[in-house]
PDB file of C-alpha atoms and ligand atoms in Angstrom:
ATOM      1  CA  MET A   1      22.916 108.330 -35.075  1.00 91.00           C
ATOM      2  CA  GLY A   2      23.928 104.370 -34.904  1.00 98.00           C
ATOM      3  CA  LYS A   3      25.331 103.586 -37.523  1.00 98.00           C
ATOM      4  CA  LEU A   4      23.361 100.664 -37.752  1.00 98.00           C
ATOM      5  CA  ASP A   5      19.891 102.647 -36.545  1.00 98.00           C
ATOM      6  CA  GLY A   6      16.872 100.427 -37.322  1.00 96.00           C
ATOM      7  CA  ARG A   7      18.548  97.301 -37.917  1.00 98.00           C
ATOM      8  CA  VAL A   8      17.925  93.313 -37.288  1.00 98.00           C
ATOM      9  CA  VAL A   9      21.224  91.622 -37.599  1.00 98.00           C
ATOM     10  CA  LEU A  10      22.195  87.798 -36.442  1.00 98.00           C
ATOM     11  CA  ILE A  11      25.814  87.008 -35.561  1.00 99.00           C
ATOM     12  CA  THR A  12      26.684  83.328 -34.887  1.00 99.00           C
ATOM     13  CA  GLY A  13      29.292  82.719 -32.184  1.00 99.00           C
ATOM     14  CA  ALA A  14      28.478  85.349 -30.861  1.00 99.00           C
ATOM     15  CA  ALA A  15      29.002  84.427 -27.156  1.00 98.00           C
ATOM     16  CA  ARG A  16      32.457  85.066 -26.866  1.00 98.00           C
ATOM     17  CA  GLY A  17      36.014  86.080 -28.640  1.00 98.00           C
ATOM     18  CA  GLN A  18      35.010  88.086 -31.572  1.00 98.00           C
ATOM     19  CA  GLY A  19      31.090  87.364 -32.748  1.00 99.00           C
ATOM     20  CA  GLU A  20      30.646  88.913 -28.920  1.00 98.00           C
ATOM     21  CA  GLN A  21      33.042  91.709 -29.832  1.00 99.00           C
ATOM     22  CA  GLU A  22      30.902  92.425 -33.041  1.00 99.00           C
ATOM     23  CA  ALA A  23      27.637  92.029 -31.041  1.00 99.00           C
ATOM     24  CA  ARG A  24      28.776  94.945 -28.112  1.00 99.00           C
ATOM     25  CA  LEU A  25      29.785  96.860 -31.250  1.00 99.00           C
ATOM     26  CA  PHE A  26      26.404  96.113 -33.742  1.00 99.00           C
ATOM     27  CA  ARG A  27      24.226  97.360 -30.893  1.00 98.00           C
ATOM     28  CA  ALA A  28      25.755  99.525 -29.641  1.00 98.00           C
ATOM     29  CA  GLU A  29      25.892 101.323 -32.932  1.00 99.00           C
ATOM     30  CA  GLY A  30      21.659 101.135 -33.109  1.00 98.00           C
ATOM     31  CA  ALA A  31      21.339  97.564 -33.882  1.00 99.00           C
ATOM     32  CA  ARG A  32      19.273  95.147 -32.668  1.00 98.00           C
ATOM     33  CA  VAL A  33      20.922  92.185 -32.074  1.00 99.00           C
ATOM     34  CA  ALA A  34      20.692  88.417 -32.513  1.00 99.00           C
ATOM     35  CA  VAL A  35      23.618  86.299 -30.313  1.00 99.00           C
ATOM     36  CA  ALA A  36      23.942  83.063 -31.316  1.00 99.00           C
ATOM     37  CA  ASP A  37      25.745  79.881 -30.208  1.00 99.00           C
ATOM     38  CA  VAL A  38      25.829  76.653 -28.352  1.00 98.00           C
ATOM     39  CA  LEU A  39      26.878  78.123 -25.649  1.00 98.00           C
ATOM     40  CA  ASP A  40      23.913  79.330 -23.708  1.00 98.00           C
ATOM     41  CA  GLU A  41      25.083  80.484 -20.820  1.00 98.00           C
ATOM     42  CA  GLN A  42      27.167  82.544 -21.586  1.00 98.00           C
ATOM     43  CA  GLY A  43      25.132  84.008 -24.679  1.00 98.00           C
ATOM     44  CA  GLN A  44      22.403  84.471 -22.328  1.00 98.00           C
ATOM     45  CA  ALA A  45      24.794  86.067 -20.074  1.00 98.00           C
ATOM     46  CA  LEU A  46      25.730  89.245 -22.537  1.00 99.00           C
ATOM     47  CA  ALA A  47      22.351  88.939 -24.363  1.00 99.00           C
ATOM     48  CA  GLU A  48      21.206  89.826 -21.243  1.00 98.00           C
ATOM     49  CA  GLU A  49      23.739  92.262 -20.099  1.00 99.00           C
ATOM     50  CA  ILE A  50      23.449  94.345 -23.531  1.00 98.00           C
ATOM     51  CA  GLY A  51      20.157  94.022 -24.081  1.00 98.00           C
ATOM     52  CA  ALA A  52      20.153  91.333 -27.228  1.00 99.00           C
ATOM     53  CA  LEU A  53      18.122  87.659 -27.987  1.00 99.00           C
ATOM     54  CA  TYR A  54      19.385  84.319 -27.216  1.00 99.00           C
ATOM     55  CA  VAL A  55      19.228  82.569 -29.655  1.00 98.00           C
ATOM     56  CA  HIS A  56      20.670  78.960 -29.625  1.00 98.00           C
ATOM     57  CA  LEU A  57      21.895  77.591 -32.825  1.00 99.00           C
ATOM     58  CA  ASP A  58      23.918  74.853 -33.699  1.00 99.00           C
ATOM     59  CA  VAL A  59      25.154  75.712 -37.129  1.00 99.00           C
ATOM     60  CA  GLY A  60      25.851  72.960 -38.577  1.00 98.00           C
ATOM     61  CA  THR A  61      21.876  71.773 -38.610  1.00 98.00           C
ATOM     62  CA  GLU A  62      19.206  72.750 -40.769  1.00 98.00           C
ATOM     63  CA  ASP A  63      16.218  72.889 -37.631  1.00 98.00           C
ATOM     64  CA  GLY A  64      18.245  74.826 -35.195  1.00 98.00           C
ATOM     65  CA  TRP A  65      19.180  77.622 -38.305  1.00 98.00           C
ATOM     66  CA  ARG A  66      15.328  77.364 -39.104  1.00 98.00           C
ATOM     67  CA  GLU A  67      13.940  77.854 -35.304  1.00 98.00           C
ATOM     68  CA  ALA A  68      17.078  80.218 -35.078  1.00 98.00           C
ATOM     69  CA  VAL A  69      15.592  82.541 -38.133  1.00 98.00           C
ATOM     70  CA  GLY A  70      12.094  82.196 -37.192  1.00 98.00           C
ATOM     71  CA  ALA A  71      12.552  83.404 -33.362  1.00 98.00           C
ATOM     72  CA  VAL A  72      14.650  86.238 -34.424  1.00 98.00           C
ATOM     73  CA  ARG A  73      11.516  87.674 -37.354  1.00 98.00           C
ATOM     74  CA  GLN A  74       8.946  87.184 -34.641  1.00 98.00           C
ATOM     75  CA  ALA A  75      10.675  88.991 -31.613  1.00 98.00           C
ATOM     76  CA  TYR A  76      12.096  91.763 -34.448  1.00 98.00           C
ATOM     77  CA  GLY A  77      10.521  91.682 -37.257  1.00 98.00           C
ATOM     78  CA  ARG A  78      12.418  91.341 -39.827  1.00 98.00           C
ATOM     79  CA  ILE A  79      16.586  90.372 -40.554  1.00 98.00           C
ATOM     80  CA  ASP A  80      18.545  92.145 -42.093  1.00 98.00           C
ATOM     81  CA  GLY A  81      21.767  91.320 -41.263  1.00 98.00           C
ATOM     82  CA  LEU A  82      23.352  88.408 -40.975  1.00 99.00           C
ATOM     83  CA  VAL A  83      27.188  87.366 -39.810  1.00 99.00           C
ATOM     84  CA  ASN A  84      28.041  84.016 -40.516  1.00 99.00           C
ATOM     85  CA  ASN A  85      31.505  83.142 -37.811  1.00 99.00           C
ATOM     86  CA  ALA A  86      31.019  80.654 -35.356  1.00 99.00           C
ATOM     87  CA  GLY A  87      34.121  78.429 -36.326  1.00 99.00           C
ATOM     88  CA  ILE A  88      35.879  75.644 -35.032  1.00 98.00           C
ATOM     89  CA  LEU A  89      39.581  74.897 -35.625  1.00 98.00           C
ATOM     90  CA  ARG A  90      41.767  71.050 -35.350  1.00 98.00           C
ATOM     91  CA  PHE A  91      45.769  70.810 -35.369  1.00 98.00           C
ATOM     92  CA  ASN A  92      46.898  68.118 -37.688  1.00 98.00           C
ATOM     93  CA  ALA A  93      48.705  67.177 -40.308  1.00 98.00           C
ATOM     94  CA  LEU A  94      47.273  66.076 -42.806  1.00 98.00           C
ATOM     95  CA  VAL A  95      48.151  62.736 -43.122  1.00 98.00           C
ATOM     96  CA  ASP A  96      47.071  62.002 -39.633  1.00 98.00           C
ATOM     97  CA  THR A  97      43.588  63.943 -39.927  1.00 98.00           C
ATOM     98  CA  PRO A  98      40.944  61.146 -39.171  1.00 98.00           C
ATOM     99  CA  LEU A  99      38.051  61.903 -41.569  1.00 98.00           C
ATOM    100  CA  GLU A 100      35.120  63.145 -38.654  1.00 98.00           C
ATOM    101  CA  GLU A 101      37.307  65.168 -37.905  1.00 98.00           C
ATOM    102  CA  PHE A 102      37.759  66.299 -41.431  1.00 98.00           C
ATOM    103  CA  MET A 103      33.754  66.153 -41.689  1.00 98.00           C
ATOM    104  CA  GLN A 104      32.738  67.615 -37.997  1.00 98.00           C
ATOM    105  CA  VAL A 105      34.918  71.138 -38.612  1.00 98.00           C
ATOM    106  CA  VAL A 106      33.534  71.182 -42.817  1.00 99.00           C
ATOM    107  CA  GLN A 107      29.840  70.793 -40.804  1.00 99.00           C
ATOM    108  CA  VAL A 108      30.443  73.862 -38.460  1.00 99.00           C
ATOM    109  CA  ASN A 109      33.159  75.935 -40.655  1.00 99.00           C
ATOM    110  CA  GLN A 110      31.366  74.915 -44.187  1.00 99.00           C
ATOM    111  CA  VAL A 111      28.605  73.694 -43.575  1.00 99.00           C
ATOM    112  CA  GLY A 112      27.954  76.341 -41.295  1.00 99.00           C
ATOM    113  CA  CYS A 113      28.252  79.119 -43.319  1.00 99.00           C
ATOM    114  CA  PHE A 114      26.405  77.527 -46.306  1.00 99.00           C
ATOM    115  CA  LEU A 115      23.258  77.387 -44.157  1.00 99.00           C
ATOM    116  CA  GLY A 116      24.009  80.158 -42.180  1.00 99.00           C
ATOM    117  CA  MET A 117      23.352  82.567 -46.187  1.00 99.00           C
ATOM    118  CA  LYS A 118      20.987  79.443 -47.852  1.00 98.00           C
ATOM    119  CA  THR A 119      18.760  80.192 -45.102  1.00 98.00           C
ATOM    120  CA  VAL A 120      18.844  83.553 -43.906  1.00 98.00           C
ATOM    121  CA  ALA A 121      19.011  85.326 -47.379  1.00 98.00           C
ATOM    122  CA  PRO A 122      15.750  84.654 -48.889  1.00 98.00           C
ATOM    123  CA  GLN A 123      13.963  85.884 -45.328  1.00 97.00           C
ATOM    124  CA  MET A 124      15.757  88.974 -45.263  1.00 97.00           C
ATOM    125  CA  ALA A 125      14.936  92.063 -46.337  1.00 94.00           C
ATOM    126  CA  ASP A 126      16.124  93.255 -49.942  1.00 97.00           C
ATOM    127  CA  GLY A 127      19.206  96.098 -48.847  1.00 98.00           C
ATOM    128  CA  GLY A 128      20.984  93.487 -47.063  1.00 98.00           C
ATOM    129  CA  THR A 129      24.096  92.048 -45.583  1.00 99.00           C
ATOM    130  CA  ILE A 130      26.069  89.099 -44.782  1.00 99.00           C
ATOM    131  CA  VAL A 131      30.001  89.019 -43.916  1.00 99.00           C
ATOM    132  CA  ASN A 132      31.429  85.278 -43.581  1.00 99.00           C
ATOM    133  CA  THR A 133      33.922  84.920 -40.960  1.00 99.00           C
ATOM    134  CA  ALA A 134      36.801  83.395 -43.559  1.00 99.00           C
ATOM    135  CA  SER A 135      40.345  83.263 -42.369  1.00 98.00           C
ATOM    136  CA  TYR A 136      44.183  84.916 -43.745  1.00 97.00           C
ATOM    137  CA  THR A 137      44.815  80.567 -44.583  1.00 98.00           C
ATOM    138  CA  ALA A 138      41.015  81.126 -47.031  1.00 98.00           C
ATOM    139  CA  LEU A 139      44.295  83.223 -48.845  1.00 98.00           C
ATOM    140  CA  THR A 140      47.271  80.851 -48.645  1.00 98.00           C
ATOM    141  CA  GLY A 141      48.410  77.733 -46.915  1.00 97.00           C
ATOM    142  CA  MET A 142      49.097  77.329 -43.897  1.00 96.00           C
ATOM    143  CA  ALA A 143      50.809  72.787 -41.965  1.00 97.00           C
ATOM    144  CA  ALA A 144      48.573  71.316 -39.439  1.00 98.00           C
ATOM    145  CA  VAL A 145      45.570  73.810 -40.107  1.00 98.00           C
ATOM    146  CA  GLY A 146      44.652  71.862 -42.977  1.00 98.00           C
ATOM    147  CA  THR A 147      41.068  71.033 -42.707  1.00 98.00           C
ATOM    148  CA  TYR A 148      40.546  74.862 -40.858  1.00 98.00           C
ATOM    149  CA  ALA A 149      42.738  75.940 -44.032  1.00 98.00           C
ATOM    150  CA  ALA A 150      40.721  73.770 -46.238  1.00 98.00           C
ATOM    151  CA  THR A 151      36.837  75.166 -44.936  1.00 99.00           C
ATOM    152  CA  LYS A 152      37.962  78.938 -44.427  1.00 98.00           C
ATOM    153  CA  HIS A 153      39.181  78.933 -49.051  1.00 98.00           C
ATOM    154  CA  ALA A 154      35.609  77.250 -48.805  1.00 99.00           C
ATOM    155  CA  VAL A 155      33.408  80.397 -47.155  1.00 99.00           C
ATOM    156  CA  LEU A 156      35.428  82.423 -49.436  1.00 98.00           C
ATOM    157  CA  GLY A 157      34.310  80.693 -52.740  1.00 98.00           C
ATOM    158  CA  LEU A 158      30.908  80.905 -51.485  1.00 99.00           C
ATOM    159  CA  THR A 159      30.982  84.188 -50.392  1.00 99.00           C
ATOM    160  CA  ARG A 160      31.928  84.886 -53.987  1.00 99.00           C
ATOM    161  CA  VAL A 161      28.913  83.746 -55.246  1.00 99.00           C
ATOM    162  CA  ALA A 162      26.412  84.622 -52.862  1.00 99.00           C
ATOM    163  CA  ALA A 163      27.850  88.062 -54.245  1.00 99.00           C
ATOM    164  CA  LEU A 164      26.754  87.148 -57.423  1.00 99.00           C
ATOM    165  CA  GLU A 165      23.434  85.385 -57.131  1.00 98.00           C
ATOM    166  CA  LEU A 166      22.439  88.044 -54.546  1.00 98.00           C
ATOM    167  CA  ALA A 167      23.520  91.285 -55.770  1.00 98.00           C
ATOM    168  CA  GLY A 168      19.722  91.135 -57.349  1.00 98.00           C
ATOM    169  CA  ARG A 169      18.745  92.248 -54.294  1.00 98.00           C
ATOM    170  CA  ARG A 170      21.198  95.051 -53.239  1.00 98.00           C
ATOM    171  CA  ILE A 171      22.053  92.537 -50.806  1.00 98.00           C
ATOM    172  CA  ARG A 172      25.596  92.654 -50.097  1.00 99.00           C
ATOM    173  CA  VAL A 173      28.078  89.245 -49.143  1.00 99.00           C
ATOM    174  CA  ASN A 174      31.524  89.856 -47.673  1.00 99.00           C
ATOM    175  CA  ALA A 175      34.439  87.474 -46.035  1.00 99.00           C
ATOM    176  CA  VAL A 176      36.587  89.064 -42.839  1.00 99.00           C
ATOM    177  CA  CYS A 177      40.133  86.948 -43.016  1.00 99.00           C
ATOM    178  CA  PRO A 178      41.858  87.028 -39.628  1.00 98.00           C
ATOM    179  CA  GLY A 179      45.576  86.115 -39.207  1.00 98.00           C
ATOM    180  CA  ALA A 180      46.278  85.483 -35.741  1.00 97.00           C
ATOM    181  CA  ILE A 181      43.694  87.175 -33.119  1.00 97.00           C
ATOM    182  CA  ASP A 182      44.215  86.894 -28.963  1.00 96.00           C
ATOM    183  CA  THR A 183      41.039  84.906 -28.274  1.00 97.00           C
ATOM    184  CA  ALA A 184      39.729  81.080 -26.772  1.00 96.00           C
ATOM    185  CA  MET A 185      40.575  79.603 -30.642  1.00 97.00           C
ATOM    186  CA  SER A 186      44.534  80.815 -31.100  1.00 93.00           C
ATOM    187  CA  ASN A 187      45.034  81.677 -27.162  1.00 92.00           C
ATOM    188  CA  PRO A 188      42.984  78.735 -24.755  1.00 91.00           C
ATOM    189  CA  ALA A 189      44.192  80.015 -22.224  1.00 90.00           C
ATOM    190  CA  ARG A 190      41.313  82.120 -22.013  1.00 92.00           C
ATOM    191  CA  LEU A 191      39.234  79.600 -20.874  1.00 93.00           C
ATOM    192  CA  ASP A 192      41.721  77.628 -18.406  1.00 91.00           C
ATOM    193  CA  PRO A 193      40.442  79.156 -14.975  1.00 88.00           C
ATOM    194  CA  ASP A 194      43.953  78.827 -13.217  1.00 91.00           C
ATOM    195  CA  ALA A 195      46.019  80.264 -16.587  1.00 91.00           C
ATOM    196  CA  ASP A 196      47.032  84.034 -16.581  1.00 90.00           C
ATOM    197  CA  PRO A 197      45.213  85.010 -20.234  1.00 84.00           C
ATOM    198  CA  GLU A 198      47.672  88.061 -19.795  1.00 88.00           C
ATOM    199  CA  GLU A 199      50.817  85.654 -20.157  1.00 91.00           C
ATOM    200  CA  MET A 200      49.568  83.575 -23.330  1.00 87.00           C
ATOM    201  CA  SER A 201      49.188  87.099 -24.564  1.00 87.00           C
ATOM    202  CA  ARG A 202      52.368  88.375 -23.698  1.00 90.00           C
ATOM    203  CA  ALA A 203      54.006  84.770 -24.972  1.00 89.00           C
ATOM    204  CA  LEU A 204      51.588  85.534 -28.322  1.00 87.00           C
ATOM    205  CA  ASP A 205      52.417  89.712 -28.836  1.00 86.00           C
ATOM    206  CA  GLU A 206      56.301  87.629 -28.570  1.00 91.00           C
ATOM    207  CA  LEU A 207      55.532  85.251 -31.191  1.00 89.00           C
ATOM    208  CA  TYR A 208      53.900  87.495 -33.719  1.00 90.00           C
ATOM    209  CA  ARG A 209      56.954  90.187 -32.766  1.00 91.00           C
ATOM    210  CA  LYS A 210      58.592  87.819 -35.603  1.00 87.00           C
ATOM    211  CA  LEU A 211      55.993  86.990 -37.964  1.00 91.00           C
ATOM    212  CA  VAL A 212      53.763  89.754 -38.252  1.00 95.00           C
ATOM    213  CA  PRO A 213      54.981  93.048 -40.172  1.00 96.00           C
ATOM    214  CA  LEU A 214      53.123  95.352 -37.356  1.00 96.00           C
ATOM    215  CA  GLY A 215      55.124  92.917 -34.243  1.00 95.00           C
ATOM    216  CA  ARG A 216      51.865  92.291 -32.179  1.00 95.00           C
ATOM    217  CA  VAL A 217      48.841  89.596 -32.429  1.00 95.00           C
ATOM    218  CA  GLY A 218      44.868  90.784 -33.630  1.00 97.00           C
ATOM    219  CA  GLN A 219      42.440  92.140 -30.667  1.00 97.00           C
ATOM    220  CA  PRO A 220      39.248  91.034 -31.374  1.00 98.00           C
ATOM    221  CA  GLU A 221      36.948  93.986 -31.699  1.00 98.00           C
ATOM    222  CA  GLU A 222      39.537  95.445 -34.225  1.00 98.00           C
ATOM    223  CA  VAL A 223      37.989  92.790 -36.384  1.00 99.00           C
ATOM    224  CA  ALA A 224      34.687  94.300 -34.780  1.00 99.00           C
ATOM    225  CA  ARG A 225      35.345  97.092 -36.510  1.00 99.00           C
ATOM    226  CA  LEU A 226      35.897  95.666 -40.060  1.00 99.00           C
ATOM    227  CA  ALA A 227      32.620  93.790 -39.905  1.00 99.00           C
ATOM    228  CA  LEU A 228      30.900  96.951 -39.048  1.00 99.00           C
ATOM    229  CA  PHE A 229      32.107  98.462 -41.498  1.00 99.00           C
ATOM    230  CA  LEU A 230      31.190  95.690 -44.263  1.00 99.00           C
ATOM    231  CA  THR A 231      27.709  95.533 -42.512  1.00 99.00           C
ATOM    232  CA  SER A 232      27.421  99.213 -42.104  1.00 98.00           C
ATOM    233  CA  GLU A 233      26.519 102.351 -45.326  1.00 98.00           C
ATOM    234  CA  ASP A 234      30.489 103.168 -45.664  1.00 98.00           C
ATOM    235  CA  SER A 235      30.481  99.725 -47.435  1.00 98.00           C
ATOM    236  CA  SER A 236      27.263 100.166 -50.133  1.00 98.00           C
ATOM    237  CA  TYR A 237      29.436  99.659 -53.131  1.00 98.00           C
ATOM    238  CA  ILE A 238      30.974  96.358 -51.410  1.00 99.00           C
ATOM    239  CA  THR A 239      30.452  93.344 -52.662  1.00 99.00           C
ATOM    240  CA  GLY A 240      31.872  90.113 -53.500  1.00 99.00           C
ATOM    241  CA  GLN A 241      35.680  90.595 -50.857  1.00 98.00           C
ATOM    242  CA  PRO A 242      37.863  89.546 -48.916  1.00 98.00           C
ATOM    243  CA  PHE A 243      38.903  91.370 -46.138  1.00 98.00           C
ATOM    244  CA  VAL A 244      42.428  90.571 -45.079  1.00 98.00           C
ATOM    245  CA  ILE A 245      42.723  91.660 -41.053  1.00 98.00           C
ATOM    246  CA  ASP A 246      46.745  90.121 -40.299  1.00 98.00           C
ATOM    247  CA  GLY A 247      48.792  93.261 -38.950  1.00 98.00           C
ATOM    248  CA  GLY A 248      50.355  92.320 -42.636  1.00 98.00           C
ATOM    249  CA  TRP A 249      51.180  89.207 -42.205  1.00 96.00           C
ATOM    250  CA  LEU A 250      50.113  88.403 -45.902  1.00 97.00           C
ATOM    251  CA  ALA A 251      52.193  91.525 -47.455  1.00 97.00           C
ATOM    252  CA  GLY A 252      55.024  88.987 -47.981  1.00 94.00           C
ATOM    253  CA  VAL A 253      58.552  88.020 -46.545  1.00 89.00           C
ATOM    254  CA  SER A 254      61.422  90.073 -45.172  1.00 87.00           C
ATOM    255  CA  VAL A 255      64.845  88.781 -45.990  1.00 87.00           C
ATOM    256  CA  ILE A 256      66.691  90.309 -43.757  1.00 84.00           C
TER     257      ILE A 256
HETATM  258  P1  NAD B 301      36.713  81.381 -30.240  1.00 96.68           P
HETATM  259  O1  NAD B 301      36.518  79.931 -29.785  1.00 96.68           O
HETATM  260  O2  NAD B 301      36.034  82.112 -28.711  1.00 96.68           O
HETATM  261  O3  NAD B 301      34.559  82.069 -31.031  1.00 96.68           O
HETATM  262  C1  NAD B 301      34.037  81.180 -31.759  1.00 96.68           C
HETATM  263  C2  NAD B 301      32.474  79.872 -31.579  1.00 96.68           C
HETATM  264  O4  NAD B 301      31.701  79.732 -32.020  1.00 96.68           O
HETATM  265  C3  NAD B 301      32.718  80.458 -29.897  1.00 96.68           C
HETATM  266  O5  NAD B 301      31.038  81.254 -29.256  1.00 96.68           O
HETATM  267  C4  NAD B 301      31.530  78.385 -30.391  1.00 96.68           C
HETATM  268  O6  NAD B 301      31.039  78.174 -29.437  1.00 96.68           O
HETATM  269  C5  NAD B 301      31.441  79.340 -31.562  1.00 96.68           C
HETATM  270  N1  NAD B 301      30.696  77.817 -32.411  1.00 96.68           N
HETATM  271  C6  NAD B 301      31.186  76.395 -32.235  1.00 96.68           C
HETATM  272  N2  NAD B 301      30.678  75.963 -33.238  1.00 96.68           N
HETATM  273  C7  NAD B 301      29.683  76.203 -33.304  1.00 96.68           C
HETATM  274  C8  NAD B 301      28.330  75.750 -33.379  1.00 96.68           C
HETATM  275  N3  NAD B 301      28.781  74.195 -34.008  1.00 96.68           N
HETATM  276  N4  NAD B 301      27.437  76.149 -34.054  1.00 96.68           N
HETATM  277  C9  NAD B 301      27.497  78.210 -33.702  1.00 96.68           C
HETATM  278  N5  NAD B 301      28.024  78.316 -32.422  1.00 96.68           N
HETATM  279  C10 NAD B 301      29.740  77.839 -32.762  1.00 96.68           C
HETATM  280  O7  NAD B 301      37.069  82.450 -31.305  1.00 96.68           O
HETATM  281  P2  NAD B 301      37.301  83.037 -32.688  1.00 96.68           P
HETATM  282  O8  NAD B 301      38.411  83.599 -33.110  1.00 96.68           O
HETATM  283  O9  NAD B 301      36.233  84.468 -32.242  1.00 96.68           O
HETATM  284  O10 NAD B 301      36.751  82.925 -33.740  1.00 96.68           O
HETATM  285  C11 NAD B 301      35.501  83.854 -34.265  1.00 96.68           C
HETATM  286  C12 NAD B 301      36.113  82.830 -35.807  1.00 96.68           C
HETATM  287  O11 NAD B 301      37.372  83.793 -36.831  1.00 96.68           O
HETATM  288  C13 NAD B 301      35.457  81.722 -36.335  1.00 96.68           C
HETATM  289  O12 NAD B 301      35.421  81.702 -38.242  1.00 96.68           O
HETATM  290  C14 NAD B 301      37.437  81.623 -36.477  1.00 96.68           C
HETATM  291  O13 NAD B 301      37.549  80.218 -37.064  1.00 96.68           O
HETATM  292  C15 NAD B 301      38.122  82.831 -37.174  1.00 96.68           C
HETATM  293  N6  NAD B 301      39.246  83.414 -36.849  1.00 96.68           N
HETATM  294  C16 NAD B 301      40.393  83.567 -36.288  1.00 96.68           C
HETATM  295  C17 NAD B 301      41.432  83.802 -36.091  1.00 96.68           C
HETATM  296  C18 NAD B 301      42.332  83.382 -34.698  1.00 96.68           C
HETATM  297  O14 NAD B 301      43.030  83.487 -34.198  1.00 96.68           O
HETATM  298  N7  NAD B 301      41.371  83.546 -33.491  1.00 96.68           N
HETATM  299  C19 NAD B 301      41.599  83.472 -37.067  1.00 96.68           C
HETATM  300  C20 NAD B 301      41.053  83.530 -38.127  1.00 96.68           C
HETATM  301  C21 NAD B 301      39.852  83.385 -37.917  1.00 96.68           C
END
């Protein structure tokens, strides 16, 4: 028996990184999975490999959501779970951030999460689950990523409100709040064919050895296991909560 037997789950930004690992794990646990992304080639290849459905979806577009949910319902007849995972990051000091860049991050991270819940929840079976991907920076500040942090704080606010509004249909809504995770977002060498991502991973580990109590960067598979917990019956009495997965980074500071 898999933990998600019989359930249909749509995962955004699932062509790579944390979303990819969620898609792999959810399939292994018996779910029928829709891999949604703008990276069509990668998403399609993953979907074929694991026996999932690929849907092209730019999460910032309302029409895109309508079409993606229609395709999932046509293929699988229902939808029980949503993981709003797609996200982008831009580095800039607040005072140097062009409005266009600010709005671009809002459109994907915040509007994407809002549209996902708005479109999917009415189509979702009672007792469904929504997992929103926030961040460590939903709960604290971080210099140079102000736009990103603002959107992730917003994702947490949306999560809490949706949990209250959807509880009557037993739809549970929670947020994962990862710290530093070794994906292309924090390790761009993973996207450079000439770079050695393992070398970059070692450099990240070296950096986080000093910053993070557990002394290393996190792995996307670890976030996937948390998303599985929040999507399965194992979390049946939990809704409206942020789940920090950061190796202890937010616990506080060590002075000696
Ligand atoms: P990633 O860059 O590897 O994956 C992000 C995915 O989102 C990609 O597949 C990308 O194509 C997709 N995407 C981007 N814009 C999209 C759009 N408009 N529509 C649909 N898909 C889109 O990085 P990741 O670490 O796997 O990121 C997953 C989530 O985790 C993001 O929400 C990110 O903000 C969050 N997060 C990441 C970290 C980290 O350190 N990696 C930490 C905290 C939170």
